[in-house]
PDB file of C-alpha atoms in Angstrom:
ATOM      1  CA  MET A  93      11.539 -18.004  26.453  1.00  0.00           C
ATOM      2  CA  ALA A  94      15.104 -19.152  25.940  1.00  0.00           C
ATOM      3  CA  CYS A  95      16.155 -20.676  22.623  1.00  0.00           C
ATOM      4  CA  GLN A  96      17.418 -24.228  22.667  1.00  0.00           C
ATOM      5  CA  MET A  97      17.647 -26.067  19.321  1.00  0.00           C
ATOM      6  CA  PRO A  98      16.474 -26.183  15.695  1.00  0.00           C
ATOM      7  CA  ILE A  99      12.952 -27.455  15.244  1.00  0.00           C
ATOM      8  CA  SER A 100      14.226 -30.041  12.796  1.00  0.00           C
ATOM      9  CA  GLN A 101      15.472 -32.047  15.767  1.00  0.00           C
ATOM     10  CA  ASN A 102      12.726 -34.091  17.346  1.00  0.00           C
ATOM     11  CA  GLN A 103      13.146 -32.655  20.808  1.00  0.00           C
ATOM     12  CA  SER A 104      10.929 -30.304  22.751  1.00  0.00           C
ATOM     13  CA  PHE A 105      11.713 -26.798  23.936  1.00  0.00           C
ATOM     14  CA  PRO A 106      11.708 -25.936  27.636  1.00  0.00           C
ATOM     15  CA  ASN A 107       8.126 -25.278  28.649  1.00  0.00           C
ATOM     16  CA  THR A 108       8.394 -22.473  31.190  1.00  0.00           C
ATOM     17  CA  ARG A 109       5.150 -21.487  32.882  1.00  0.00           C
ATOM     18  CA  THR A 110       4.514 -19.232  35.858  1.00  0.00           C
ATOM     19  CA  SER A 111       3.080 -20.906  38.915  1.00  0.00           C
ATOM     20  CA  SER A 112       0.275 -18.412  39.372  1.00  0.00           C
ATOM     21  CA  LEU A 113      -2.211 -17.029  36.881  1.00  0.00           C
ATOM     22  CA  SER A 114      -4.117 -13.851  37.379  1.00  0.00           C
ATOM     23  CA  LEU A 115      -6.647 -14.230  34.551  1.00  0.00           C
ATOM     24  CA  LEU A 116      -8.157 -17.317  32.959  1.00  0.00           C
ATOM     25  CA  PHE A 117     -10.509 -17.119  29.998  1.00  0.00           C
ATOM     26  CA  LYS A 118     -12.111 -20.467  29.126  1.00  0.00           C
ATOM     27  CA  THR A 119     -13.995 -21.575  26.055  1.00  0.00           C
ATOM     28  CA  PRO A 120     -14.855 -25.098  24.863  1.00  0.00           C
ATOM     29  CA  ALA A 121     -12.086 -24.881  22.249  1.00  0.00           C
ATOM     30  CA  VAL A 122      -9.252 -22.969  23.881  1.00  0.00           C
ATOM     31  CA  GLN A 123      -7.965 -21.492  27.100  1.00  0.00           C
ATOM     32  CA  VAL A 124      -6.249 -18.109  27.107  1.00  0.00           C
ATOM     33  CA  LEU A 125      -3.960 -17.609  30.073  1.00  0.00           C
ATOM     34  CA  VAL A 126      -2.635 -14.203  31.016  1.00  0.00           C
ATOM     35  CA  PRO A 127       0.114 -14.554  33.640  1.00  0.00           C
ATOM     36  CA  ARG A 128       0.255 -12.326  36.670  1.00  0.00           C
ATOM     37  CA  SER A 129       3.944 -11.849  36.013  1.00  0.00           C
ATOM     38  CA  ARG A 130       3.136 -10.071  32.733  1.00  0.00           C
ATOM     39  CA  LEU A 131       0.546  -7.822  34.340  1.00  0.00           C
ATOM     40  CA  SER A 132       2.294  -6.879  37.559  1.00  0.00           C
ATOM     41  CA  THR A 133       6.059  -6.825  36.912  1.00  0.00           C
ATOM     42  CA  GLY A 134       8.328  -4.425  35.064  1.00  0.00           C
ATOM     43  CA  GLN A 135       7.791  -0.889  36.254  1.00  0.00           C
ATOM     44  CA  GLY A 136       9.722   0.810  33.484  1.00  0.00           C
ATOM     45  CA  ALA A 137       9.119   0.295  29.774  1.00  0.00           C
ATOM     46  CA  ARG A 138       6.380  -2.306  30.361  1.00  0.00           C
ATOM     47  CA  ARG A 139       4.302   0.212  32.312  1.00  0.00           C
ATOM     48  CA  ARG A 140       4.480   2.597  29.369  1.00  0.00           C
ATOM     49  CA  MET A 141       3.215  -0.134  27.093  1.00  0.00           C
ATOM     50  CA  ASN A 142       0.441  -1.169  29.510  1.00  0.00           C
ATOM     51  CA  SER A 143      -2.415   0.607  27.746  1.00  0.00           C
ATOM     52  CA  ALA A 144      -1.597  -0.881  24.316  1.00  0.00           C
ATOM     53  CA  ARG A 145      -1.019  -4.333  25.862  1.00  0.00           C
ATOM     54  CA  LEU A 146      -4.423  -4.289  27.573  1.00  0.00           C
ATOM     55  CA  ARG A 147      -6.149  -3.317  24.315  1.00  0.00           C
ATOM     56  CA  THR A 148      -4.435  -6.141  22.495  1.00  0.00           C
ATOM     57  CA  ALA A 149      -5.184  -8.562  25.336  1.00  0.00           C
ATOM     58  CA  GLY A 150      -8.848  -7.839  24.716  1.00  0.00           C
ATOM     59  CA  VAL A 151      -8.372  -8.709  21.069  1.00  0.00           C
ATOM     60  CA  VAL A 152      -6.526 -11.896  22.070  1.00  0.00           C
ATOM     61  CA  LYS A 153      -9.427 -12.887  24.319  1.00  0.00           C
ATOM     62  CA  ALA A 154     -11.991 -12.176  21.618  1.00  0.00           C
ATOM     63  CA  THR A 155      -9.965 -14.095  19.075  1.00  0.00           C
ATOM     64  CA  ALA A 156      -9.818 -17.148  21.299  1.00  0.00           C
ATOM     65  CA  THR A 157     -13.586 -17.157  21.700  1.00  0.00           C
ATOM     66  CA  GLU A 158     -14.398 -16.363  18.079  1.00  0.00           C
ATOM     67  CA  MET A 159     -12.018 -18.502  16.053  1.00  0.00           C
ATOM     68  CA  PRO A 160     -13.510 -18.876  12.549  1.00  0.00           C
ATOM     69  CA  SER A 161     -15.048 -22.275  11.862  1.00  0.00           C
ATOM     70  CA  LYS A 162     -14.318 -22.130   8.133  1.00  0.00           C
ATOM     71  CA  ARG A 163     -11.046 -21.722   6.306  1.00  0.00           C
ATOM     72  CA  ARG A 164     -10.342 -20.002   3.046  1.00  0.00           C
ATOM     73  CA  SER A 165      -9.798 -22.331   0.126  1.00  0.00           C
ATOM     74  CA  GLY A 166      -6.224 -23.614  -0.026  1.00  0.00           C
ATOM     75  CA  ASP A 167      -5.320 -22.859   3.592  1.00  0.00           C
ATOM     76  CA  GLU A 168      -4.973 -26.337   5.036  1.00  0.00           C
ATOM     77  CA  VAL A 169      -2.749 -25.472   7.981  1.00  0.00           C
ATOM     78  CA  LYS A 170      -4.396 -23.996  11.066  1.00  0.00           C
ATOM     79  CA  GLY A 171      -2.625 -24.186  14.401  1.00  0.00           C
ATOM     80  CA  PHE A 172      -1.195 -21.111  16.084  1.00  0.00           C
ATOM     81  CA  VAL A 173      -0.814 -19.238  12.798  1.00  0.00           C
ATOM     82  CA  GLU A 174      -4.609 -19.043  12.630  1.00  0.00           C
ATOM     83  CA  GLU A 175      -4.626 -17.284  15.990  1.00  0.00           C
ATOM     84  CA  MET A 176      -2.000 -14.831  14.765  1.00  0.00           C
ATOM     85  CA  ARG A 177      -3.985 -14.148  11.612  1.00  0.00           C
ATOM     86  CA  ALA A 178      -7.229 -13.632  13.533  1.00  0.00           C
ATOM     87  CA  VAL A 179      -5.659 -11.121  15.944  1.00  0.00           C
ATOM     88  CA  ALA A 180      -4.067  -9.234  13.041  1.00  0.00           C
ATOM     89  CA  MET A 181      -7.356  -9.100  11.128  1.00  0.00           C
ATOM     90  CA  LYS A 182      -9.167  -7.580  14.094  1.00  0.00           C
ATOM     91  CA  LEU A 183      -6.595  -4.776  14.161  1.00  0.00           C
ATOM     92  CA  HIS A 184      -7.488  -3.838  10.566  1.00  0.00           C
ATOM     93  CA  THR A 185     -10.215  -1.368   9.695  1.00  0.00           C
ATOM     94  CA  ARG A 186     -13.446  -2.503   8.024  1.00  0.00           C
ATOM     95  CA  ASP A 187     -12.304  -1.218   4.642  1.00  0.00           C
ATOM     96  CA  GLN A 188      -9.111  -3.293   4.963  1.00  0.00           C
ATOM     97  CA  ALA A 189     -10.674  -6.569   6.106  1.00  0.00           C
ATOM     98  CA  LYS A 190     -14.184  -7.785   6.852  1.00  0.00           C
ATOM     99  CA  GLU A 191     -13.047  -8.893  10.323  1.00  0.00           C
ATOM    100  CA  GLY A 192     -11.556  -5.459  11.014  1.00  0.00           C
ATOM    101  CA  GLU A 193     -12.613  -3.613  14.164  1.00  0.00           C
ATOM    102  CA  LYS A 194     -10.374  -0.515  14.253  1.00  0.00           C
ATOM    103  CA  GLU A 195     -11.640   2.914  13.283  1.00  0.00           C
ATOM    104  CA  PRO A 196     -10.078   4.178  10.022  1.00  0.00           C
ATOM    105  CA  GLU A 197      -7.327   6.773  10.346  1.00  0.00           C
ATOM    106  CA  GLY A 198      -6.678   9.169   7.501  1.00  0.00           C
ATOM    107  CA  LYS A 199      -7.605   8.724   3.864  1.00  0.00           C
ATOM    108  CA  PRO A 200      -8.209   5.302   2.304  1.00  0.00           C
ATOM    109  CA  VAL A 201      -5.437   4.111  -0.013  1.00  0.00           C
ATOM    110  CA  ALA A 202      -7.513   4.896  -3.114  1.00  0.00           C
ATOM    111  CA  ARG A 203      -7.399   8.590  -2.161  1.00  0.00           C
ATOM    112  CA  TRP A 204      -3.712   8.767  -1.314  1.00  0.00           C
ATOM    113  CA  GLU A 205      -1.546  11.302  -3.146  1.00  0.00           C
ATOM    114  CA  PRO A 206       1.881   9.632  -3.038  1.00  0.00           C
ATOM    115  CA  THR A 207       5.098  11.142  -4.354  1.00  0.00           C
ATOM    116  CA  VAL A 208       8.129   9.416  -5.818  1.00  0.00           C
ATOM    117  CA  GLU A 209      10.283  10.951  -3.096  1.00  0.00           C
ATOM    118  CA  GLY A 210       8.013   9.620  -0.341  1.00  0.00           C
ATOM    119  CA  TYR A 211       7.780   6.217  -1.985  1.00  0.00           C
ATOM    120  CA  LEU A 212      11.573   6.006  -2.136  1.00  0.00           C
ATOM    121  CA  ARG A 213      11.761   6.753   1.598  1.00  0.00           C
ATOM    122  CA  PHE A 214       9.311   3.926   2.182  1.00  0.00           C
ATOM    123  CA  LEU A 215      11.299   1.500   0.020  1.00  0.00           C
ATOM    124  CA  VAL A 216      14.632   2.427   1.633  1.00  0.00           C
ATOM    125  CA  ASP A 217      13.305   2.004   5.184  1.00  0.00           C
ATOM    126  CA  SER A 218      11.543  -1.211   4.204  1.00  0.00           C
ATOM    127  CA  LYS A 219      14.869  -2.539   2.950  1.00  0.00           C
ATOM    128  CA  VAL A 220      16.467  -1.743   6.322  1.00  0.00           C
ATOM    129  CA  VAL A 221      13.831  -3.876   8.021  1.00  0.00           C
ATOM    130  CA  TYR A 222      14.074  -6.788   5.573  1.00  0.00           C
ATOM    131  CA  ASP A 223      17.883  -6.678   5.722  1.00  0.00           C
ATOM    132  CA  THR A 224      17.594  -6.983   9.487  1.00  0.00           C
ATOM    133  CA  LEU A 225      15.149  -9.897   9.350  1.00  0.00           C
ATOM    134  CA  GLU A 226      17.327 -11.806   6.902  1.00  0.00           C
ATOM    135  CA  SER A 227      20.431 -11.146   8.996  1.00  0.00           C
ATOM    136  CA  ILE A 228      18.673 -12.377  12.137  1.00  0.00           C
ATOM    137  CA  VAL A 229      17.583 -15.690  10.641  1.00  0.00           C
ATOM    138  CA  SER A 230      21.009 -16.104   9.031  1.00  0.00           C
ATOM    139  CA  GLU A 231      22.898 -15.593  12.302  1.00  0.00           C
ATOM    140  CA  ALA A 232      20.230 -17.530  14.265  1.00  0.00           C
ATOM    141  CA  ALA A 233      20.858 -16.377  17.830  1.00  0.00           C
ATOM    142  CA  CYS A 234      17.897 -18.634  18.525  1.00  0.00           C
ATOM    143  CA  PRO A 235      18.742 -21.905  16.720  1.00  0.00           C
ATOM    144  CA  TRP A 236      15.290 -22.469  15.236  1.00  0.00           C
ATOM    145  CA  TYR A 237      15.416 -19.086  13.480  1.00  0.00           C
ATOM    146  CA  ALA A 238      17.540 -20.951  10.940  1.00  0.00           C
ATOM    147  CA  GLU A 239      14.423 -22.818   9.842  1.00  0.00           C
ATOM    148  CA  PHE A 240      13.211 -19.533   8.298  1.00  0.00           C
ATOM    149  CA  ARG A 241      16.138 -19.107   5.936  1.00  0.00           C
ATOM    150  CA  SER A 242      15.478 -19.163   2.190  1.00  0.00           C
ATOM    151  CA  THR A 243      11.693 -19.272   2.493  1.00  0.00           C
ATOM    152  CA  GLY A 244      11.183 -17.494  -0.820  1.00  0.00           C
ATOM    153  CA  LEU A 245       9.541 -14.551   0.967  1.00  0.00           C
ATOM    154  CA  GLU A 246      12.801 -12.600   1.333  1.00  0.00           C
ATOM    155  CA  ARG A 247      12.635  -9.051  -0.034  1.00  0.00           C
ATOM    156  CA  SER A 248      16.106  -7.501   0.367  1.00  0.00           C
ATOM    157  CA  GLU A 249      17.460  -8.509  -3.032  1.00  0.00           C
ATOM    158  CA  LYS A 250      14.229  -7.441  -4.726  1.00  0.00           C
ATOM    159  CA  LEU A 251      14.378  -4.033  -3.076  1.00  0.00           C
ATOM    160  CA  THR A 252      18.015  -3.625  -4.122  1.00  0.00           C
ATOM    161  CA  ARG A 253      16.955  -4.107  -7.755  1.00  0.00           C
ATOM    162  CA  ASP A 254      14.079  -1.638  -7.398  1.00  0.00           C
ATOM    163  CA  LEU A 255      16.249   1.064  -5.846  1.00  0.00           C
ATOM    164  CA  GLU A 256      18.807   0.576  -8.625  1.00  0.00           C
ATOM    165  CA  TRP A 257      16.026   1.037 -11.187  1.00  0.00           C
ATOM    166  CA  PHE A 258      14.949   4.311  -9.563  1.00  0.00           C
ATOM    167  CA  LYS A 259      18.566   5.460  -9.588  1.00  0.00           C
ATOM    168  CA  GLU A 260      18.793   4.699 -13.299  1.00  0.00           C
ATOM    169  CA  GLN A 261      15.720   6.881 -13.831  1.00  0.00           C
ATOM    170  CA  GLY A 262      17.608   9.803 -12.304  1.00  0.00           C
ATOM    171  CA  HIS A 263      16.149   9.729  -8.791  1.00  0.00           C
ATOM    172  CA  ALA A 264      18.312  10.315  -5.731  1.00  0.00           C
ATOM    173  CA  ILE A 265      18.117   7.461  -3.232  1.00  0.00           C
ATOM    174  CA  PRO A 266      17.619   8.832   0.303  1.00  0.00           C
ATOM    175  CA  ALA A 267      19.389   7.605   3.404  1.00  0.00           C
ATOM    176  CA  PRO A 268      17.422   5.403   5.834  1.00  0.00           C
ATOM    177  CA  SER A 269      15.275   7.408   8.220  1.00  0.00           C
ATOM    178  CA  THR A 270      14.075   7.083  11.806  1.00  0.00           C
ATOM    179  CA  PRO A 271      11.099   4.723  11.247  1.00  0.00           C
ATOM    180  CA  GLY A 272      13.166   2.044   9.535  1.00  0.00           C
ATOM    181  CA  LEU A 273      16.208   2.389  11.786  1.00  0.00           C
ATOM    182  CA  THR A 274      14.078   2.320  14.939  1.00  0.00           C
ATOM    183  CA  TYR A 275      12.197  -0.788  13.846  1.00  0.00           C
ATOM    184  CA  SER A 276      15.425  -2.502  12.836  1.00  0.00           C
ATOM    185  CA  GLN A 277      16.910  -1.935  16.287  1.00  0.00           C
ATOM    186  CA  LEU A 278      13.770  -3.244  17.980  1.00  0.00           C
ATOM    187  CA  LEU A 279      13.822  -6.418  15.891  1.00  0.00           C
ATOM    188  CA  LYS A 280      17.458  -7.068  16.789  1.00  0.00           C
ATOM    189  CA  GLU A 281      16.726  -6.678  20.497  1.00  0.00           C
ATOM    190  CA  LEU A 282      13.633  -8.867  20.418  1.00  0.00           C
ATOM    191  CA  SER A 283      15.366 -11.600  18.438  1.00  0.00           C
ATOM    192  CA  GLU A 284      17.961 -11.931  21.201  1.00  0.00           C
ATOM    193  CA  LYS A 285      15.795 -11.449  24.286  1.00  0.00           C
ATOM    194  CA  ASP A 286      12.198 -12.252  23.355  1.00  0.00           C
ATOM    195  CA  PRO A 287      11.801 -14.832  20.544  1.00  0.00           C
ATOM    196  CA  GLN A 288       8.012 -15.074  20.882  1.00  0.00           C
ATOM    197  CA  ALA A 289       7.657 -11.325  20.319  1.00  0.00           C
ATOM    198  CA  PHE A 290      10.130 -11.462  17.432  1.00  0.00           C
ATOM    199  CA  ILE A 291       8.139 -14.206  15.705  1.00  0.00           C
ATOM    200  CA  CYS A 292       5.033 -12.016  15.887  1.00  0.00           C
ATOM    201  CA  HIS A 293       6.839  -9.256  13.987  1.00  0.00           C
ATOM    202  CA  PHE A 294       8.365 -11.742  11.540  1.00  0.00           C
ATOM    203  CA  TYR A 295       4.930 -13.156  10.716  1.00  0.00           C
ATOM    204  CA  ASN A 296       3.153  -9.818  10.361  1.00  0.00           C
ATOM    205  CA  ILE A 297       5.855  -8.167   8.250  1.00  0.00           C
ATOM    206  CA  TYR A 298       6.108 -10.938   5.683  1.00  0.00           C
ATOM    207  CA  PHE A 299       2.469 -11.977   5.503  1.00  0.00           C
ATOM    208  CA  ALA A 300       1.075  -8.429   5.461  1.00  0.00           C
ATOM    209  CA  HIS A 301       3.306  -7.559   2.522  1.00  0.00           C
ATOM    210  CA  THR A 302       1.871 -10.426   0.457  1.00  0.00           C
ATOM    211  CA  ALA A 303      -1.674  -9.167   1.071  1.00  0.00           C
ATOM    212  CA  GLY A 304      -2.336  -5.491   1.823  1.00  0.00           C
ATOM    213  CA  GLY A 305       1.202  -4.583   0.830  1.00  0.00           C
ATOM    214  CA  ARG A 306       0.647  -5.769  -2.724  1.00  0.00           C
ATOM    215  CA  MET A 307      -2.608  -3.851  -2.958  1.00  0.00           C
ATOM    216  CA  ILE A 308      -0.936  -0.651  -1.788  1.00  0.00           C
ATOM    217  CA  GLY A 309       1.962  -1.183  -4.181  1.00  0.00           C
ATOM    218  CA  LYS A 310      -0.435  -1.532  -7.100  1.00  0.00           C
ATOM    219  CA  LYS A 311      -2.359   1.631  -6.182  1.00  0.00           C
ATOM    220  CA  VAL A 312       0.834   3.656  -5.756  1.00  0.00           C
ATOM    221  CA  ALA A 313       2.272   2.355  -9.043  1.00  0.00           C
ATOM    222  CA  GLU A 314      -0.882   3.409 -10.880  1.00  0.00           C
ATOM    223  CA  LYS A 315      -0.541   6.949  -9.538  1.00  0.00           C
ATOM    224  CA  ILE A 316       3.181   7.654  -9.897  1.00  0.00           C
ATOM    225  CA  LEU A 317       4.882   4.852 -11.883  1.00  0.00           C
ATOM    226  CA  ASN A 318       2.560   4.414 -14.865  1.00  0.00           C
ATOM    227  CA  GLY A 319       1.506   1.076 -13.446  1.00  0.00           C
ATOM    228  CA  LYS A 320       5.019  -0.419 -13.305  1.00  0.00           C
ATOM    229  CA  GLU A 321       5.169  -3.458 -11.006  1.00  0.00           C
ATOM    230  CA  LEU A 322       8.262  -3.357  -8.829  1.00  0.00           C
ATOM    231  CA  GLU A 323      10.310  -6.431  -7.952  1.00  0.00           C
ATOM    232  CA  PHE A 324       9.300  -5.832  -4.322  1.00  0.00           C
ATOM    233  CA  TYR A 325       5.874  -7.223  -5.240  1.00  0.00           C
ATOM    234  CA  LYS A 326       7.034 -10.283  -7.176  1.00  0.00           C
ATOM    235  CA  TRP A 327       7.834 -13.762  -5.871  1.00  0.00           C
ATOM    236  CA  GLU A 328       9.469 -16.708  -7.582  1.00  0.00           C
ATOM    237  CA  GLY A 329       7.279 -19.794  -7.646  1.00  0.00           C
ATOM    238  CA  ASP A 330       3.818 -20.277  -6.174  1.00  0.00           C
ATOM    239  CA  LEU A 331       3.312 -17.604  -3.507  1.00  0.00           C
ATOM    240  CA  ARG A 332       0.481 -19.537  -1.872  1.00  0.00           C
ATOM    241  CA  GLN A 333       2.768 -22.535  -1.416  1.00  0.00           C
ATOM    242  CA  LEU A 334       5.597 -20.363  -0.089  1.00  0.00           C
ATOM    243  CA  LEU A 335       3.235 -18.943   2.527  1.00  0.00           C
ATOM    244  CA  GLN A 336       1.947 -22.400   3.373  1.00  0.00           C
ATOM    245  CA  ASN A 337       5.469 -23.656   3.954  1.00  0.00           C
ATOM    246  CA  VAL A 338       6.173 -20.824   6.388  1.00  0.00           C
ATOM    247  CA  ARG A 339       2.853 -21.406   8.162  1.00  0.00           C
ATOM    248  CA  GLU A 340       3.859 -25.002   8.792  1.00  0.00           C
ATOM    249  CA  LYS A 341       7.218 -23.953  10.231  1.00  0.00           C
ATOM    250  CA  LEU A 342       5.625 -21.302  12.444  1.00  0.00           C
ATOM    251  CA  ASN A 343       3.108 -23.816  13.739  1.00  0.00           C
ATOM    252  CA  GLU A 344       5.851 -26.325  14.450  1.00  0.00           C
ATOM    253  CA  VAL A 345       7.783 -23.759  16.459  1.00  0.00           C
ATOM    254  CA  ALA A 346       4.704 -22.649  18.418  1.00  0.00           C
ATOM    255  CA  ASN A 347       3.723 -26.237  19.239  1.00  0.00           C
ATOM    256  CA  ASP A 348       6.442 -26.188  21.897  1.00  0.00           C
ATOM    257  CA  TRP A 349       5.330 -22.910  23.476  1.00  0.00           C
ATOM    258  CA  SER A 350       3.229 -22.662  26.604  1.00  0.00           C
ATOM    259  CA  ARG A 351      -0.141 -20.910  26.421  1.00  0.00           C
ATOM    260  CA  GLU A 352       1.479 -17.992  28.222  1.00  0.00           C
ATOM    261  CA  GLU A 353       4.163 -17.694  25.557  1.00  0.00           C
ATOM    262  CA  LYS A 354       1.591 -17.871  22.778  1.00  0.00           C
ATOM    263  CA  ASN A 355      -0.429 -15.076  24.373  1.00  0.00           C
ATOM    264  CA  HIS A 356       2.714 -12.993  24.705  1.00  0.00           C
ATOM    265  CA  CYS A 357       3.353 -13.440  20.987  1.00  0.00           C
ATOM    266  CA  LEU A 358      -0.210 -12.387  20.136  1.00  0.00           C
ATOM    267  CA  GLU A 359       0.005  -9.342  22.404  1.00  0.00           C
ATOM    268  CA  GLU A 360       2.909  -8.039  20.317  1.00  0.00           C
ATOM    269  CA  THR A 361       0.686  -7.679  17.232  1.00  0.00           C
ATOM    270  CA  GLU A 362      -0.391  -4.106  17.893  1.00  0.00           C
ATOM    271  CA  LYS A 363       3.221  -3.017  18.290  1.00  0.00           C
ATOM    272  CA  SER A 364       4.119  -4.641  14.961  1.00  0.00           C
ATOM    273  CA  PHE A 365       1.284  -2.699  13.300  1.00  0.00           C
ATOM    274  CA  LYS A 366       2.535   0.559  14.808  1.00  0.00           C
ATOM    275  CA  TYR A 367       6.117   0.221  13.577  1.00  0.00           C
ATOM    276  CA  SER A 368       5.101  -1.005  10.129  1.00  0.00           C
ATOM    277  CA  GLY A 369       2.564   1.823   9.913  1.00  0.00           C
ATOM    278  CA  ASP A 370       5.240   4.409  10.659  1.00  0.00           C
ATOM    279  CA  ILE A 371       7.214   3.158   7.657  1.00  0.00           C
ATOM    280  CA  LEU A 372       4.146   2.932   5.419  1.00  0.00           C
ATOM    281  CA  ARG A 373       3.253   6.569   6.102  1.00  0.00           C
ATOM    282  CA  LEU A 374       6.554   7.628   4.544  1.00  0.00           C
ATOM    283  CA  ILE A 375       4.835   7.115   1.184  1.00  0.00           C
ATOM    284  CA  LEU A 376       2.874  10.291   1.861  1.00  0.00           C
ATOM    285  CA  SER A 377       5.834  12.297   3.176  1.00  0.00           C
TER     286      SER A 377
END
């Protein structure tokens, strides 16, 4: 999983595979390999994550055998990003996505009772996370992270403007709290030690915000901001094209991963949902 070079150079990444495989799921279209090394090694933190990893592995298996045969209009690029999207969709509830399989927890967004104070906590902690993502791709500990600079999806500057607007309205801006700081630290560690896991978080954070994140922002604005649309939910240019450009880069990166590395990336999806969910719930605090 080491980083070697920017994807703009026409060279391949090291393709490290384990010599033995403990599980092999086969379908006519795809093989999903789960290495014994991931199931049997690491007695510390990995053992504590075992239950969540096994649940997600089941989703990964189901996704590989049930890849959708049709694409939504305008989504030309498939590749590994389609696998990431499919796993993420299955971790939604039915009221969030038609492919969702999780049981709903708590009230639906339409019945939320947000407060300005809680929303500010959410925005502040979100900014911590986006600051971290932008810093990671800027510093590029893994050379091909640099390919994700200036994608047009960046949110830090937008959030700075929004927090300044709230301050002008007389609201006190809170300090970052545990959910945002904890997620930020995790992202830094993954970016240095586990690039496949980091890319999973990168994808889910940015792409979820352009979909469900916008819907939540609209509902919250209707309840506490008189419908004002924050800069956090605005993009310059054609958002669909911005997303498409990032899909292409993600697919290009993943083309040089082994099946084992791809599965490892997919298995990180549930963890990305957990950390993002912790920040989202600040809206109701």
